[in-house]
Amino acid sequence: MSSRVPSVGLRLPPVGGPAASTVFVTDAVPAPAPAVRRLAAGLLATTLRGMAALAALAALAGLAGLAGLAGPAAAAPAPYKQPSAAIRELLDAPSLPRLIPSPDRQALALVEQRRYTPLEELARPGLRLAGARFDARNASQQNLLAVQRVRLRSLLEPEAAEREVELPAGGTWHNFLWAPDGQRFLLSRRTDTADELWAGATSNGQLWRIYNVRLNNAVDADDIAWLNAREAVVLTVPDDRGAAPNRAQTGPAIQETHGKASPERTYPDLLRNPRDEDLFEHYARSQLTLIDVASGQSRDIGAPGLFTSVSSVGTGQALLTERLVRPFSYNLTFDDFPTVVEVRQRDGKVIRELVKMPLKQGVAIDGALPGPRVFYPSPTRDAAIYWVEALDGGNPATRAAFRDRVMRLDPPYTGDPFEVQRMPYRFTRLRFLDDGIHGLLTEEDRSRGWSRTYLLPLNGKQSRPLFEHSVRERYRHPGYPFMRTLGNGHQVAQTLNGDLLLSGQGSGPKGDRPFLDKLSLKDLSVQRLFQSAEGVYEQPVALFEDRRLLTQRETEHEPPNLVLRENGKVTPLTRLKDPTPQLKGVRRELVSFKRNDGVELSFWMYLPPDLREGEKRPALVWAYPLEFNDAAIAGQLSGSPGRYMSFSGISPLNLLMDGYVVLMDATMPVVGDSRNMNDSFIEQITANARAIVDKAEDLGVVDPRRIAIGGHSYGAFMAVNLMAHTKLFRCGIARSGAYNRTLTPFGFQSERRSLWDAKDVYLKLSPFLFANQIKDPLLLIHGEADNNSGTFPMQSERLYQAMAGLGGTARYVLLPFEAHGYTARESAGQVQWEMSQWLKGCVGDPRAEARPRPAAGSSASQ
């Protein structure tokens, strides 16, 4: 196991003298990471003066061991910390198994997945090329959601015996997948040298390996193209791949631009030089392989290529493939590299090259490639292929009556394609109905944030609008197509006697109540078939031909379980037990209120189990800002009091067990025209925050003088802006955020203007530039290997350096090997310890202050 430990930078105000004191604590074995060394070099390191300074450091940071040190601060190990026993117990509670019905709705798989990724797995050597992160030894993704146990049973017989799938020892099992007919299933196993493919029988759980198959998921192309219930095509490592190229770097890496605008977002893990190009080409090269899951046999078809996608066409009549070709880019990820789209025979032979999409360079912000893009194979016997073409050159600034059109090409794929539909707005998605003659075509007017869905006759006849709504709509959202799996593995929208089935959240002022509707495709009338009762959260899973309905039901303290509904009779099919009964003492309430301009706001108030009547506790507000075009929609509530109470390893809700009140999912709407709504971002989040604090005080359980603000990613960006521009919060917690918008110059979140188009806005929204105004303590946490666009660890590093240089109070924690979300058990514990200790230092220990004081004249141990 790796000995890496979190790197911690601490900045404290002067103690015992005018000179600022800074200590940097990091790992000693092995040497610090380059980012840590750069941070250390950038700090204004001086000597801590006296025991008073050391004691103050220990009190603020919770590092009790430092209180006894004497002499100058020095580099020292910072081992992973453990949160309180109550939080640790929550973090180590077992995960609930996933309940996965088979496509034929006869069997059920109970799949238990590993809750955390071991540090030694995160630390495995890997390559980061063109936006892909993978283990070169076995061509798999570095961070896998591992499967620890699989059990099978009859779906509709609650008392049926379970069949244990015996997983051979060794390696990491992952990616459970049903075959289309439900008679078999697939599992992958990553070893040191390969990502293997195994098949199993539903009847007895017996496993067998698909021989001579080493899956290639280097570019996350884990597609499986089912031809029928037993045959499929997968992407594998070519037998002739050989050793990786080892081109020496003999000169500088050079890039050029020649007057053509090419605004790109900022991405991590890009190619940097010709050697990277060679390595990417070597490892991304895959072989199309036909497998027979029943016999375990396989054979290669066609020639290898840099395949990123393979799918079957129709009922297995053909294959649709996408493969990358040079030239590659040093500014874009592989998703935007030149791509050749081809239709092939079942034996892999190319029938026709449909298009060579160019490098996605020079495309306007929020624009699209000119020419064909986004390909869809028909899931039915007609075996047609559909794609989208821009009619405005892909530029949203171009005035055009129609933005996109949908094209269709029929077998044998040698003739001319024909136009199926033109759209006034930008194409979003195409789904197929199970009737074989209709599709659902969705477009979006991005300037308004408006979505429209059509019923599309696939033969080219006139389409009909079905519904339209704001992309943020919740209360009047019509729902999404209710999907089912065909015998060829394709997902299609389910119909019932010619009517379209739609399922949705059923949001309303009292919370979410999932529903299943039937939409008449003749007169567009709607009939509600099912809706969850109040106080529970029950969502449709499958509708049988005889109208029996399979649902997944949960309550606040009952985990999700499957239920069969038939003629008013409700039959529980599973009985999973609550692994965290200690949360039954937690109280949760949805609180609604308004900000000063009338916009509706809300938060979920969570109260710790030991909160006493009339007591006021310190609180943490956790939020994430969202943009809206309409104030009425911004005020729509989300969530349900019937949702099962379960916390992720890094959720701030775990702090309830240390006695804090948590105001979770506090709404932070930013309302306005999408073209310029960020002009008032600071003013609006300030108004939101002020309303949240006022409402928290009104409720009588929160001490308004002891409230902290926190968030993750864009929520962290919000939190630091509030710290810089308001005095509403005693301290802040910011995880994996971006704080200098000049480093994301071509847009962020929903901002479509560039830095040079809206310089004042970018500067105003960069809390890094207002670090001198952050007067209250700020905890910064970041994953060392953050893979999210724009949130490089340098964002937290530079903000910390700014606060250190300006005399602010901050703590910076860099988690080894972690990406944008933190997945190791050690990291989860460290994050909870950091947040809890930080809150104790700035808003106080709620339980210490809640303890009754000794009566006058009595003695108390010290």
PDB file of C-alpha atoms in Angstrom, residues 592-602 687 691-692 695:
ATOM      1  CA  SER A 592     -39.395  27.071   2.340  1.00  0.00           C
ATOM      2  CA  PHE A 593     -39.041  30.858   2.433  1.00  0.00           C
ATOM      3  CA  LYS A 594     -38.374  33.850   0.169  1.00  0.00           C
ATOM      4  CA  ARG A 595     -35.483  36.164  -0.511  1.00  0.00           C
ATOM      5  CA  ASN A 596     -36.027  39.926  -0.518  1.00  0.00           C
ATOM      6  CA  ASP A 597     -37.169  40.094  -4.166  1.00  0.00           C
ATOM      7  CA  GLY A 598     -39.769  37.348  -3.719  1.00  0.00           C
ATOM      8  CA  VAL A 599     -37.857  34.449  -5.270  1.00  0.00           C
ATOM      9  CA  GLU A 600     -38.753  31.225  -3.459  1.00  0.00           C
ATOM     10  CA  LEU A 601     -35.893  29.485  -1.631  1.00  0.00           C
ATOM     11  CA  SER A 602     -35.607  26.314   0.416  1.00  0.00           C
ATOM     12  CA  ALA A 687     -29.367  37.822  -1.238  1.00  0.00           C
ATOM     13  CA  ALA A 691     -32.328  34.932   3.435  1.00  0.00           C
ATOM     14  CA  ILE A 692     -30.943  31.527   4.456  1.00  0.00           C
ATOM     15  CA  LYS A 695     -34.628  31.841   8.113  1.00  0.00           C
TER      16      LYS A 695
END
